[in-house]
Coordinates of C-alpha atoms in Angstrom, one line a residue:
X185 CA 66.3 78.9 37.3
X186 CA 65.6 76.7 40.3
X187 CA 66.6 73.5 38.4
X188 CA 67.8 70.4 40.1
X189 CA 70.8 70.9 42.2
X190 CA 74.1 69.1 41.5
X191 CA 74.2 65.5 42.6
X192 CA 76.6 66.3 45.4
X193 CA 80.1 67.4 46.3
X194 CA 81.4 64.8 43.9
X195 CA 80.1 65.5 40.4
X196 CA 80.1 61.8 39.5
X197 CA 76.8 60.0 40.4
X198 CA 78.5 56.7 41.2
X199 CA 80.9 56.8 44.1
X200 CA 82.2 53.3 44.4
X201 CA 81.9 49.8 43.0
X202 CA 82.4 47.4 45.9
X203 CA 82.7 43.6 46.1
X204 CA 81.7 42.0 49.5
X205 CA 82.4 38.4 50.2
X206 CA 82.0 36.0 53.1
X207 CA 85.2 34.8 54.8
X208 CA 85.0 31.6 56.8
X209 CA 86.9 33.2 59.7
X210 CA 86.3 37.0 59.4
X211 CA 82.7 36.9 58.3
X212 CA 81.3 39.4 55.8
X213 CA 83.9 41.9 54.6
X214 CA 84.8 44.2 51.7
X215 CA 87.2 42.5 49.3
X216 CA 87.5 45.1 46.6
X217 CA 86.5 48.7 46.1
X218 CA 87.0 51.0 43.1
X219 CA 87.9 53.8 43.7
X220 CA 89.2 52.9 47.2
X221 CA 86.7 53.8 49.9
X222 CA 89.5 55.0 52.1
X223 CA 91.7 57.5 50.1
X224 CA 95.2 56.3 49.8
X225 CA 94.3 52.7 50.7
X226 CA 94.5 49.8 48.2
X227 CA 91.6 48.4 46.2
X228 CA 91.7 45.3 48.3
X229 CA 91.6 47.1 51.7
X230 CA 89.0 45.8 54.2
X231 CA 89.0 49.0 56.2
X232 CA 85.8 51.1 56.2
X233 CA 85.0 54.5 57.7
X234 CA 83.0 54.3 60.9
X235 CA 79.8 55.6 59.2
X236 CA 79.9 52.7 56.7
X237 CA 80.8 49.8 59.0
X238 CA 77.5 48.1 58.3
X239 CA 78.1 48.0 54.6
X240 CA 79.2 44.3 54.4
X241 CA 76.1 43.1 56.3
X242 CA 73.8 45.2 54.1
X243 CA 75.4 44.1 50.8
X244 CA 75.5 40.4 51.9
X245 CA 72.1 39.9 53.6
X246 CA 70.9 37.5 56.3
X247 CA 69.9 34.1 55.0
X248 CA 71.6 34.7 51.7
X249 CA 72.6 31.0 51.5
X250 CA 68.9 30.1 51.0
X251 CA 68.9 31.8 47.6
X252 CA 71.1 31.4 44.5
X253 CA 70.9 35.1 43.9
X254 CA 69.2 38.1 45.4
X255 CA 69.1 41.9 45.2
X256 CA 69.4 44.4 48.0
X257 CA 68.6 48.2 48.1
X258 CA 70.0 49.9 51.1
X259 CA 71.0 53.4 52.5
X260 CA 74.2 54.5 54.0
X261 CA 74.7 57.6 56.1
X262 CA 76.8 60.4 54.6
X263 CA 80.4 60.6 55.4
X264 CA 81.9 63.6 57.1
X265 CA 81.5 66.8 55.1
X266 CA 78.7 65.4 53.0
X267 CA 75.0 66.1 53.5
X268 CA 73.2 63.5 51.4
X269 CA 72.2 59.9 51.8
X270 CA 74.3 57.3 49.9
X271 CA 72.1 54.8 48.0
X272 CA 73.3 51.3 47.6
X273 CA 72.3 48.5 45.2
X274 CA 73.8 45.1 45.7
X275 CA 73.5 42.0 43.5
X276 CA 74.3 38.8 45.4
X277 CA 75.2 35.4 43.9
X278 CA 76.7 32.2 45.0
X279 CA 78.4 29.4 43.2
X280 CA 80.2 26.1 43.9
X281 CA 83.8 26.5 44.8
X282 CA 84.9 23.6 42.7
X283 CA 83.7 25.5 39.6
X284 CA 86.3 28.2 40.0
X285 CA 89.3 28.3 37.6
X286 CA 91.4 30.0 40.2
X287 CA 90.7 29.0 43.8
X288 CA 92.4 31.1 46.4
X289 CA 93.7 29.5 49.6
X290 CA 91.2 31.1 51.9
X291 CA 88.3 29.6 50.1
X292 CA 87.6 26.5 52.3
X293 CA 83.8 26.2 51.9
X294 CA 81.9 24.3 49.3
X295 CA 80.2 27.5 48.0
X296 CA 81.4 31.0 47.4
X297 CA 79.1 33.9 48.3
X298 CA 79.7 37.4 47.0
X299 CA 77.9 40.6 46.3
X300 CA 78.8 43.3 43.8
X301 CA 77.3 46.6 44.8
X302 CA 77.1 50.2 43.5
X303 CA 77.2 53.1 45.9
X304 CA 75.5 56.1 44.2
X305 CA 74.4 59.6 44.9
X306 CA 71.2 59.0 42.9
X307 CA 68.3 56.9 44.0
X308 CA 68.0 55.1 40.7
X309 CA 67.6 51.7 42.3
X310 CA 65.9 49.8 39.4
X311 CA 68.0 51.3 36.7
X312 CA 71.2 50.5 38.5
X313 CA 70.1 47.1 39.4
X314 CA 69.3 46.2 35.8
X315 CA 72.8 47.1 34.7
X316 CA 74.5 45.6 37.8
X317 CA 72.8 42.3 37.5
X318 CA 74.3 41.7 34.0
X319 CA 77.7 42.7 35.2
X320 CA 77.5 40.5 38.3
X321 CA 76.5 37.5 36.2
X322 CA 79.5 38.2 33.8
X323 CA 81.8 38.6 36.8
X324 CA 80.8 35.2 38.2
X325 CA 81.0 33.6 34.7
X326 CA 84.7 34.5 34.7
X327 CA 85.2 32.0 37.5
X328 CA 88.2 34.0 38.6
X329 CA 87.4 36.8 41.0
X330 CA 90.8 38.4 40.5
X331 CA 89.6 39.7 37.1
X332 CA 88.4 43.1 38.2
X333 CA 88.7 45.0 34.9
X334 CA 85.0 44.4 34.3
X335 CA 84.1 46.2 37.5
X336 CA 86.3 49.2 36.6
X337 CA 84.5 49.4 33.3
X338 CA 81.2 49.3 35.1
X339 CA 82.2 52.3 37.2
X340 CA 83.2 54.3 34.1
X341 CA 80.1 53.2 32.1
X342 CA 77.6 54.2 34.9
X343 CA 79.2 57.6 35.4
X344 CA 78.9 58.3 31.7
X345 CA 75.3 57.1 31.4
X346 CA 73.7 58.2 34.6
X347 CA 73.0 61.8 35.5
X348 CA 70.7 63.9 37.6
X349 CA 68.3 64.3 34.7
X350 CA 67.4 60.7 35.1
X351 CA 65.4 61.7 38.2
X352 CA 63.0 63.7 36.1
X353 CA 61.7 60.7 34.0
X354 CA 59.7 57.6 34.8
X355 CA 62.8 55.4 34.7
X356 CA 63.4 56.2 38.4
X357 CA 60.5 53.9 39.0
X358 CA 61.9 51.0 37.0
X359 CA 61.1 47.7 38.8
X360 CA 58.6 49.4 41.2
X361 CA 55.2 48.0 40.1
X362 CA 52.4 50.0 41.6
X363 CA 49.9 47.7 39.8
X364 CA 51.3 44.6 41.6
X365 CA 51.2 46.5 44.9
X366 CA 47.5 47.3 44.5
X367 CA 46.6 43.8 43.3
X368 CA 48.3 42.3 46.4
X369 CA 47.4 44.7 49.2
X370 CA 44.3 46.2 47.6
X371 CA 42.7 48.9 49.9
X372 CA 45.4 48.4 52.5
X373 CA 47.8 50.4 50.3
X374 CA 46.0 53.5 51.5
X375 CA 46.5 52.4 55.1
X376 CA 50.2 52.1 54.5
X377 CA 50.2 55.5 52.8
X378 CA 48.6 57.1 55.9
X379 CA 50.9 55.3 58.3
X380 CA 53.9 56.9 56.6
X381 CA 52.2 60.3 56.6
X382 CA 51.8 59.9 60.4
X383 CA 55.6 59.1 60.6
X384 CA 55.1 55.9 62.5
X385 CA 57.6 53.1 63.1
X386 CA 56.8 50.7 60.2
X387 CA 58.6 47.4 59.6
X388 CA 58.2 45.4 56.4
X389 CA 58.9 41.7 56.6
X390 CA 59.4 39.1 53.9
X391 CA 62.0 37.0 52.1
X392 CA 63.8 37.1 49.8
X393 CA 65.3 40.6 50.0
X394 CA 64.4 41.6 46.5
X395 CA 60.7 41.3 47.1
X396 CA 61.1 43.1 50.4
X397 CA 62.9 46.2 49.0
X398 CA 60.8 46.5 45.9
X399 CA 57.6 46.4 47.9
X400 CA 58.8 49.0 50.4
X401 CA 60.1 51.4 47.7
X402 CA 57.0 51.0 45.6
X403 CA 54.9 52.2 48.6
X404 CA 57.3 55.2 48.8
X405 CA 56.9 55.9 45.1
X406 CA 53.2 56.8 45.7
X407 CA 54.4 60.0 47.4
X408 CA 55.1 62.7 44.9
X409 CA 58.8 63.4 44.8
X410 CA 59.8 61.3 47.8
X411 CA 62.2 58.9 46.0
X412 CA 63.6 61.6 43.7
X413 CA 64.3 64.3 46.3
X414 CA 62.8 63.3 49.7
X415 CA 65.4 60.7 50.9
X416 CA 68.5 62.9 51.1
X417 CA 68.2 63.1 54.9
X418 CA 66.8 59.6 55.4
X419 CA 69.9 57.8 56.7
X420 CA 71.3 60.2 59.3
X421 CA 72.0 57.9 62.2
X422 CA 75.0 57.3 64.4
X423 CA 76.5 53.8 64.3
X424 CA 77.7 52.5 67.7
X425 CA 81.2 53.2 68.6
X426 CA 82.4 49.6 68.4
X427 CA 81.0 46.5 66.7
X428 CA 80.9 44.8 70.1
X429 CA 78.2 47.2 71.2
X430 CA 75.9 46.1 68.4
X431 CA 73.1 43.6 68.6
X432 CA 75.4 41.1 67.0
X433 CA 78.9 40.7 68.6
X434 CA 82.1 40.0 66.5
X435 CA 81.6 36.3 67.2
X436 CA 80.2 35.9 63.6
X437 CA 81.0 32.4 62.6
X438 CA 78.9 31.9 59.5
X439 CA 76.6 34.0 57.3
X440 CA 74.5 30.9 57.2
X441 CA 73.5 31.3 60.8
X442 CA 70.3 33.2 61.0
X443 CA 70.8 34.5 64.5
X444 CA 74.6 35.3 64.1
X445 CA 76.0 35.7 67.6
X446 CA 72.7 35.2 69.5
X447 CA 72.4 31.7 71.0
X448 CA 69.4 29.6 70.6
X449 CA 68.6 30.0 74.3
X450 CA 68.6 33.7 74.0
X451 CA 66.2 33.6 71.0
X452 CA 63.9 31.2 72.8
X453 CA 63.8 33.5 75.9
X454 CA 63.1 36.6 73.9
X455 CA 60.3 34.7 72.0
X456 CA 58.7 33.5 75.2
X457 CA 58.8 37.0 76.8
X458 CA 57.3 38.6 73.8
X459 CA 54.6 35.9 73.4
X460 CA 53.6 36.4 77.0
X461 CA 53.5 40.2 76.6
X462 CA 51.4 40.2 73.4
X463 CA 49.4 37.0 73.4
X464 CA 46.2 38.6 74.6
X465 CA 46.1 41.5 72.2
X466 CA 47.0 39.5 69.2
X467 CA 43.9 37.3 69.4
X468 CA 40.7 38.5 67.8
X469 CA 37.8 38.8 70.1
X470 CA 35.6 35.9 68.9
X471 CA 33.1 36.2 71.8
X472 CA 31.7 39.5 70.4
X473 CA 29.2 39.3 67.6
X474 CA 29.9 41.0 64.3
X475 CA 27.0 42.9 62.9
X476 CA 26.5 42.1 59.2
X477 CA 23.1 43.5 58.5
X478 CA 22.9 45.6 55.4
X479 CA 22.0 49.0 56.9
X480 CA 23.5 52.0 58.4
X481 CA 24.2 50.1 61.6
X482 CA 26.8 48.1 59.7
X483 CA 28.6 51.3 58.9
X484 CA 28.7 52.2 62.5
X485 CA 30.0 49.2 64.5
X486 CA 30.1 49.2 68.3
X487 CA 33.4 50.7 69.3
X488 CA 33.9 48.2 72.1
X489 CA 33.5 45.2 69.8
X490 CA 36.2 46.3 67.4
X491 CA 39.0 48.3 69.0
X492 CA 40.5 45.3 70.7
X493 CA 40.1 43.1 67.7
X494 CA 42.9 42.9 65.2
X495 CA 40.8 41.3 62.5
X496 CA 38.4 44.1 61.8
X497 CA 40.2 47.4 62.1
X498 CA 41.3 47.7 58.5
X499 CA 37.9 47.8 57.0
X500 CA 35.3 49.3 59.4
X501 CA 34.8 52.9 60.4
X502 CA 33.5 53.7 63.9
X503 CA 32.8 57.4 63.8
X504 CA 32.0 58.8 60.4
X505 CA 28.3 57.8 60.6
X506 CA 27.9 59.5 64.0
X507 CA 28.1 62.9 62.2
X508 CA 25.4 62.1 59.7
X509 CA 22.1 63.9 60.2
X510 CA 20.0 61.0 59.0
X511 CA 19.9 57.5 57.6
X512 CA 21.2 56.5 54.2
X513 CA 19.2 58.3 51.6
X514 CA 18.2 55.7 49.0
X515 CA 17.2 58.5 46.6
X516 CA 20.9 59.4 46.5
X517 CA 22.0 55.9 45.7
X518 CA 23.2 56.9 42.3
X519 CA 25.1 60.0 43.3
X520 CA 28.4 58.0 43.4
X521 CA 28.7 55.4 40.7
X522 CA 31.4 53.0 41.8
X523 CA 31.7 51.5 38.4
X524 CA 32.8 54.6 36.7
X525 CA 34.1 56.7 39.7
X526 CA 35.4 60.2 39.3
X527 CA 37.5 61.2 36.4
X528 CA 41.0 61.5 37.9
X529 CA 43.6 61.8 35.1
X530 CA 46.9 63.4 35.8
X531 CA 48.9 64.6 38.8
X532 CA 48.8 68.4 39.2
X533 CA 51.8 70.3 37.9
X534 CA 53.1 73.7 38.8
X535 CA 52.0 76.6 36.6
X536 CA 55.6 77.4 35.6
X537 CA 56.3 73.9 34.3
X538 CA 57.4 70.5 35.4
X539 CA 60.7 70.0 37.2
X540 CA 61.0 73.5 38.6
X541 CA 62.5 73.0 42.0
X542 CA 63.8 75.2 44.8
X543 CA 65.6 74.4 48.0
X544 CA 63.1 74.3 50.9
X545 CA 63.9 77.0 53.5
X546 CA 63.1 74.6 56.4
X547 CA 63.2 71.1 55.0
X548 CA 66.4 71.6 53.0
X549 CA 64.9 69.3 50.4
X550 CA 64.5 70.1 46.7
X551 CA 60.8 71.1 46.6
X552 CA 58.3 71.9 43.8
X553 CA 55.9 74.8 44.0
X554 CA 53.4 72.7 45.9
X555 CA 56.0 72.2 48.7
X556 CA 56.5 68.5 47.7
X557 CA 58.0 66.2 48.6
X558 CA 56.9 66.4 52.2
X559 CA 59.7 66.5 54.7
X560 CA 58.9 63.0 56.1
X561 CA 62.3 61.4 56.1
X562 CA 64.1 64.2 58.0
X563 CA 65.1 64.9 61.5
X564 CA 65.5 61.3 62.7
X565 CA 62.8 59.6 60.7
X566 CA 64.8 56.9 58.8
X567 CA 64.2 55.0 55.6
X568 CA 66.1 51.7 55.4
X569 CA 64.8 49.5 52.6
X570 CA 66.9 46.7 54.1
X571 CA 68.1 46.6 57.7
X572 CA 70.8 44.3 58.8
X573 CA 70.7 42.5 62.1
X574 CA 73.7 44.5 63.2
X575 CA 71.5 47.7 63.0
X576 CA 68.9 46.3 65.3
X577 CA 69.8 48.9 68.0
X578 CA 68.4 51.7 65.7
X579 CA 64.9 50.5 66.4
X580 CA 65.2 51.7 70.0
X581 CA 67.7 54.5 69.6
X582 CA 66.5 57.6 71.3
X583 CA 67.7 59.7 68.4
X584 CA 65.5 57.8 65.9
X585 CA 61.9 59.1 66.1
X586 CA 60.6 56.7 63.6
X587 CA 61.4 54.6 60.5
X588 CA 60.2 52.8 57.5
X589 CA 62.5 49.7 57.4
X590 CA 62.6 46.3 55.8
X591 CA 63.9 43.1 57.4
X592 CA 64.2 39.4 56.7
X593 CA 65.4 38.2 60.1
X594 CA 62.7 36.7 62.3
X595 CA 64.1 38.5 65.4
X596 CA 62.8 41.9 64.0
X597 CA 59.3 40.5 63.7
X598 CA 59.3 38.9 67.1
X599 CA 60.2 42.2 68.9
X600 CA 56.9 43.8 68.0
X601 CA 57.0 46.3 70.8
X602 CA 59.8 48.2 68.9
X603 CA 57.5 48.9 65.9
X604 CA 54.1 50.6 65.6
X605 CA 53.2 48.5 62.6
X606 CA 54.5 45.2 61.1
X607 CA 53.7 44.6 57.4
X608 CA 53.7 41.0 56.5
X609 CA 54.2 41.3 52.8
X610 CA 53.5 37.6 52.0
X611 CA 50.1 37.7 53.6
X612 CA 49.4 41.4 52.8
X613 CA 48.7 41.9 56.5
X614 CA 49.3 45.0 58.6
X615 CA 49.6 44.2 62.3
X616 CA 48.9 47.1 64.6
X617 CA 48.5 46.5 68.4
X618 CA 47.7 50.1 69.5
X619 CA 43.9 50.6 69.5
X620 CA 44.4 54.4 69.2
X621 CA 46.5 54.0 66.1
X622 CA 44.0 51.6 64.6
X623 CA 41.3 54.2 65.3
X624 CA 43.4 56.8 63.3
X625 CA 43.7 54.4 60.4
X626 CA 40.1 53.4 59.9
X627 CA 39.3 54.2 56.3
X628 CA 36.5 56.7 55.9
X629 CA 33.7 56.2 53.4
X630 CA 35.4 58.6 51.0
X631 CA 38.7 56.7 51.4
X632 CA 37.0 53.4 50.7
X633 CA 35.5 54.8 47.5
X634 CA 39.0 56.0 46.5
X635 CA 40.5 52.5 47.3
X636 CA 37.7 50.7 45.5
X637 CA 38.2 53.0 42.5
X638 CA 41.9 52.0 42.3
X639 CA 41.3 48.3 42.8
X640 CA 38.6 48.2 40.1
X641 CA 40.6 50.0 37.5
X642 CA 43.7 47.9 38.2
X643 CA 41.9 44.5 38.2
X644 CA 39.6 45.2 35.2
X645 CA 42.5 46.4 32.9
X646 CA 44.1 43.3 31.4
X647 CA 47.9 42.9 31.3
X648 CA 48.1 42.9 27.5
X649 CA 47.0 46.5 27.5
X650 CA 50.3 47.5 29.0
X651 CA 52.6 45.3 27.0
X652 CA 52.5 47.6 24.0
X653 CA 52.8 50.7 26.2
X654 CA 49.4 52.1 25.3
X655 CA 47.8 51.5 28.7
X656 CA 47.1 54.5 31.0
X657 CA 44.1 53.8 33.3
X658 CA 45.1 51.2 35.8
X659 CA 48.8 51.5 34.9
X660 CA 51.7 52.4 37.2
X661 CA 51.8 56.1 36.3
X662 CA 48.0 56.3 36.6
X663 CA 48.1 54.9 40.1
X664 CA 50.8 57.3 41.2
X665 CA 48.7 60.2 39.6
X666 CA 45.8 59.2 41.8
X667 CA 47.9 59.3 45.0
X668 CA 49.4 62.5 43.8
X669 CA 45.9 64.1 43.6
X670 CA 45.0 62.6 47.0
X671 CA 47.9 64.3 48.7
X672 CA 47.4 67.5 46.8
X673 CA 43.7 67.6 47.8
X674 CA 44.6 66.8 51.4
X675 CA 47.1 69.6 51.6
X676 CA 44.7 72.0 49.9
X677 CA 41.9 71.1 52.3
X678 CA 44.2 71.9 55.3
X679 CA 44.6 75.5 54.0
X680 CA 40.9 76.4 53.9
X681 CA 38.9 78.3 56.5
X682 CA 36.4 75.4 56.8
X683 CA 39.3 72.9 56.9
X684 CA 37.7 70.8 59.7
X685 CA 34.7 70.0 57.5
X686 CA 36.8 69.2 54.5
X687 CA 39.3 67.1 56.4
X688 CA 36.6 65.0 58.0
X689 CA 36.4 63.0 54.8
X690 CA 40.0 61.8 55.4
X691 CA 39.1 60.7 58.9
X692 CA 39.0 63.1 61.9
X693 CA 41.3 61.0 64.1
X694 CA 43.8 60.7 61.3
X695 CA 44.0 64.4 60.3
X696 CA 44.2 65.4 64.0
X697 CA 47.3 63.2 64.4
X698 CA 48.7 64.3 61.0
X699 CA 48.6 67.9 62.0
X700 CA 51.2 67.4 64.8
X701 CA 53.7 65.5 62.6
X702 CA 57.0 67.0 61.5
X703 CA 56.1 66.9 57.8
X704 CA 52.9 68.8 58.2
X705 CA 54.4 71.5 60.4
X706 CA 57.2 72.1 58.0
X707 CA 54.8 72.2 55.0
X708 CA 52.3 74.6 56.6
X709 CA 55.1 77.0 57.8
X710 CA 55.7 78.1 54.2
X711 CA 53.4 79.5 51.5
X712 CA 53.0 77.5 48.3
X713 CA 51.3 79.7 45.8
X714 CA 50.6 76.8 43.3
X715 CA 48.2 75.3 45.9
X716 CA 45.7 77.9 44.8
X717 CA 45.0 75.9 41.7
X718 CA 44.1 72.7 43.6
X719 CA 40.5 72.0 44.4
X720 CA 40.1 71.4 48.2
X721 CA 38.2 68.5 49.6
X722 CA 38.5 64.7 49.3
X723 CA 38.4 63.6 45.6
X724 CA 35.7 61.1 46.5
X725 CA 33.6 63.2 48.8
X726 CA 29.8 63.1 48.4
X727 CA 26.5 61.9 49.8
X728 CA 26.4 58.5 51.5
X729 CA 24.5 55.9 49.5
X730 CA 23.6 52.2 49.3
X731 CA 26.7 51.8 47.1
X732 CA 28.9 52.8 50.1
X733 CA 27.3 50.1 52.2
X734 CA 28.1 47.6 49.5
X735 CA 31.7 48.7 49.3
X736 CA 32.2 48.5 53.0
X737 CA 30.5 45.1 53.1
X738 CA 32.7 43.9 50.3
X739 CA 35.9 45.1 52.0
X740 CA 34.9 43.5 55.3
X741 CA 34.1 40.2 53.7
X742 CA 37.3 40.1 51.8
X743 CA 39.7 41.3 54.5
X744 CA 38.3 40.7 58.0
X745 CA 38.9 37.3 59.7
X746 CA 35.1 36.8 60.2
X747 CA 34.3 37.8 56.7
X748 CA 36.9 35.3 55.3
X749 CA 35.4 32.5 57.5
X750 CA 31.9 33.2 56.2
X751 CA 33.2 33.3 52.6
X752 CA 35.0 30.0 53.2
X753 CA 31.9 28.4 54.6
X754 CA 29.9 29.5 51.6
X755 CA 32.5 28.0 49.3
X756 CA 32.6 24.8 51.2
X757 CA 28.8 24.5 51.1
X758 CA 28.9 25.1 47.3
X759 CA 31.5 22.4 46.8
X760 CA 29.5 20.0 48.9
X761 CA 26.4 20.6 46.8
X762 CA 28.3 20.1 43.6
X763 CA 30.0 16.9 44.9
X764 CA 26.7 15.5 46.1
X765 CA 25.1 16.2 42.8
X766 CA 27.9 14.4 40.9
X767 CA 27.8 11.4 43.3
X768 CA 24.2 10.7 42.5
X769 CA 24.7 11.2 38.8
X770 CA 23.0 14.6 38.6
X771 CA 24.1 18.0 37.4
X772 CA 24.5 20.9 39.7
X773 CA 21.2 22.3 38.5
X774 CA 19.6 19.0 39.1
X775 CA 21.0 18.8 42.6
X776 CA 19.7 22.3 43.4
X777 CA 16.2 21.3 41.9
X778 CA 16.1 18.3 44.2
X779 CA 17.1 20.4 47.2
X780 CA 14.5 23.0 46.3
X781 CA 11.8 20.3 45.9
X782 CA 12.8 18.7 49.3
X783 CA 12.6 22.1 51.0
X784 CA 9.1 22.8 49.5
X785 CA 7.9 19.4 50.6
X786 CA 9.2 20.0 54.1
X787 CA 7.6 23.4 54.5
X788 CA 4.3 22.1 53.0
X789 CA 4.3 19.2 55.6
X790 CA 4.9 21.7 58.4
X791 CA 1.7 23.5 57.3
X792 CA -0.4 20.3 57.6
X793 CA -2.2 19.2 60.8
X794 CA -0.1 17.3 63.3
X795 CA -2.0 14.1 62.6
X796 CA -1.0 14.3 58.9
X797 CA 2.6 14.7 59.8
X798 CA 2.6 11.9 62.2
X799 CA 1.0 9.7 59.6
X800 CA 4.0 10.2 57.3
X801 CA 7.1 9.6 59.4
X802 CA 9.3 8.9 56.3
X803 CA 8.3 12.1 54.7
X804 CA 9.0 14.0 57.9
X805 CA 12.5 12.5 58.0

């Protein structure tokens, strides 16, 4: 009936329970696996297949010593004879060695660092993490790591409780808060969404790892079906033949060392080289004025003043107003009400019912009748929620055409020439140095309406609405439904005879670049009959109005560097007025009245003859 295919060649969803520890001489290594990773080997074998040689470094992340506990989501390539990505969830903890009841001879450090991880055929990251965190805590509470019975019970329990049917429900998104993503990144979430559609090299950066992987996977959860069925081919890479060829050599002395085998001199040299190469392009062009007048000219900034400036590209749109036949029509100012927006409710479903999937003829992915998920993470486009330093070579591997990856090591961030975009999660900042790519990602007026609609509904709905499970608008599922409609409408627009006009609302530069991506060419090569039920055109298309000017001004003030400086100056001035009023024993209203009176006196004196002004030098002062 076209239902979900079996989980894999192995009918059990969980492949292995693995314990990774840090050895003071050998570095990170597998200490226990159940069942054994290598058939015929013992549970305590350290040997790993070549495809999984990075497993210890993924399960026990860089800088782990800085955190008492952490969580890692990671992907492993399939072993020989298998075709699907292996999904890993690791729970890391550390404890003082003196607290152990049974202390083995090779434990010579003051702290013990270990991770318990689950290798699964199902991308149920949050669900597995919730169970694994409890077991990891109990395992450490035993204070005797030779007690492995609890790990075997975990393996049996998970294989009984997890199944492919879990991919059909909302529990696949457990721990992935779309609300928090919108609240933190605001309209930039749409920029991230478009970056992935363009299959660019995108690096997410933040610590600790838990925040990193949850942010990255939450962005992916906005794409219909991507997590459920779109990551099966996302980890097909070839590890280097020997560990000595990796970015990090076997001279691993301590997991506490952020740079592993790289010396301080090497790091400094790399940093200087990169700073010299990118110093000019990174700095905003402060010499060029920013037009902030409230008219159509503001919606159409001078291309030369913005393309080289990193501070403005996320909010301003250089070309959409060129195609307008006239100025903003004030008579149409109420055609788009930003307070209410358009009634977007649920994500479209196929006419034959939800969950009906077939194997894509070209993509090989399990697709619904709309052809989703898109074949983004296929043919060398990787998804690595967490990337270990030992995998650094993948960033420049010729067989890797792109990636969405997460990293915590500063070396990844410093080598910016290896990525198209670096997402600083802490600052909610997207750094893009290619002017042409920035041009593709300028949000159109319709896109800004869409983003503003999302942000308003998320910020205006209070948290308590969602505590009892009654919330819908502004909730996680609602947000994913909006992005579902966005992608359905984009695809439907591409099928129409007047597709150029319909796609213009998504950005002409963006859609031109998207049409040459692998995911678009795979999708357009097949017929998807259910698309006939989707209304083409941008969900927020419509006449330009004064409200659009206000939205763009608001976004620019909140997100551009110049806008923030103006906002800070206004805030500082307001505080000064308040403090001055308090200092003279007056209220804020009194201080403003005094200021207003002084200004009136000043202007009235300027209107008087020169002799009168010169006769009152104190008033003039």
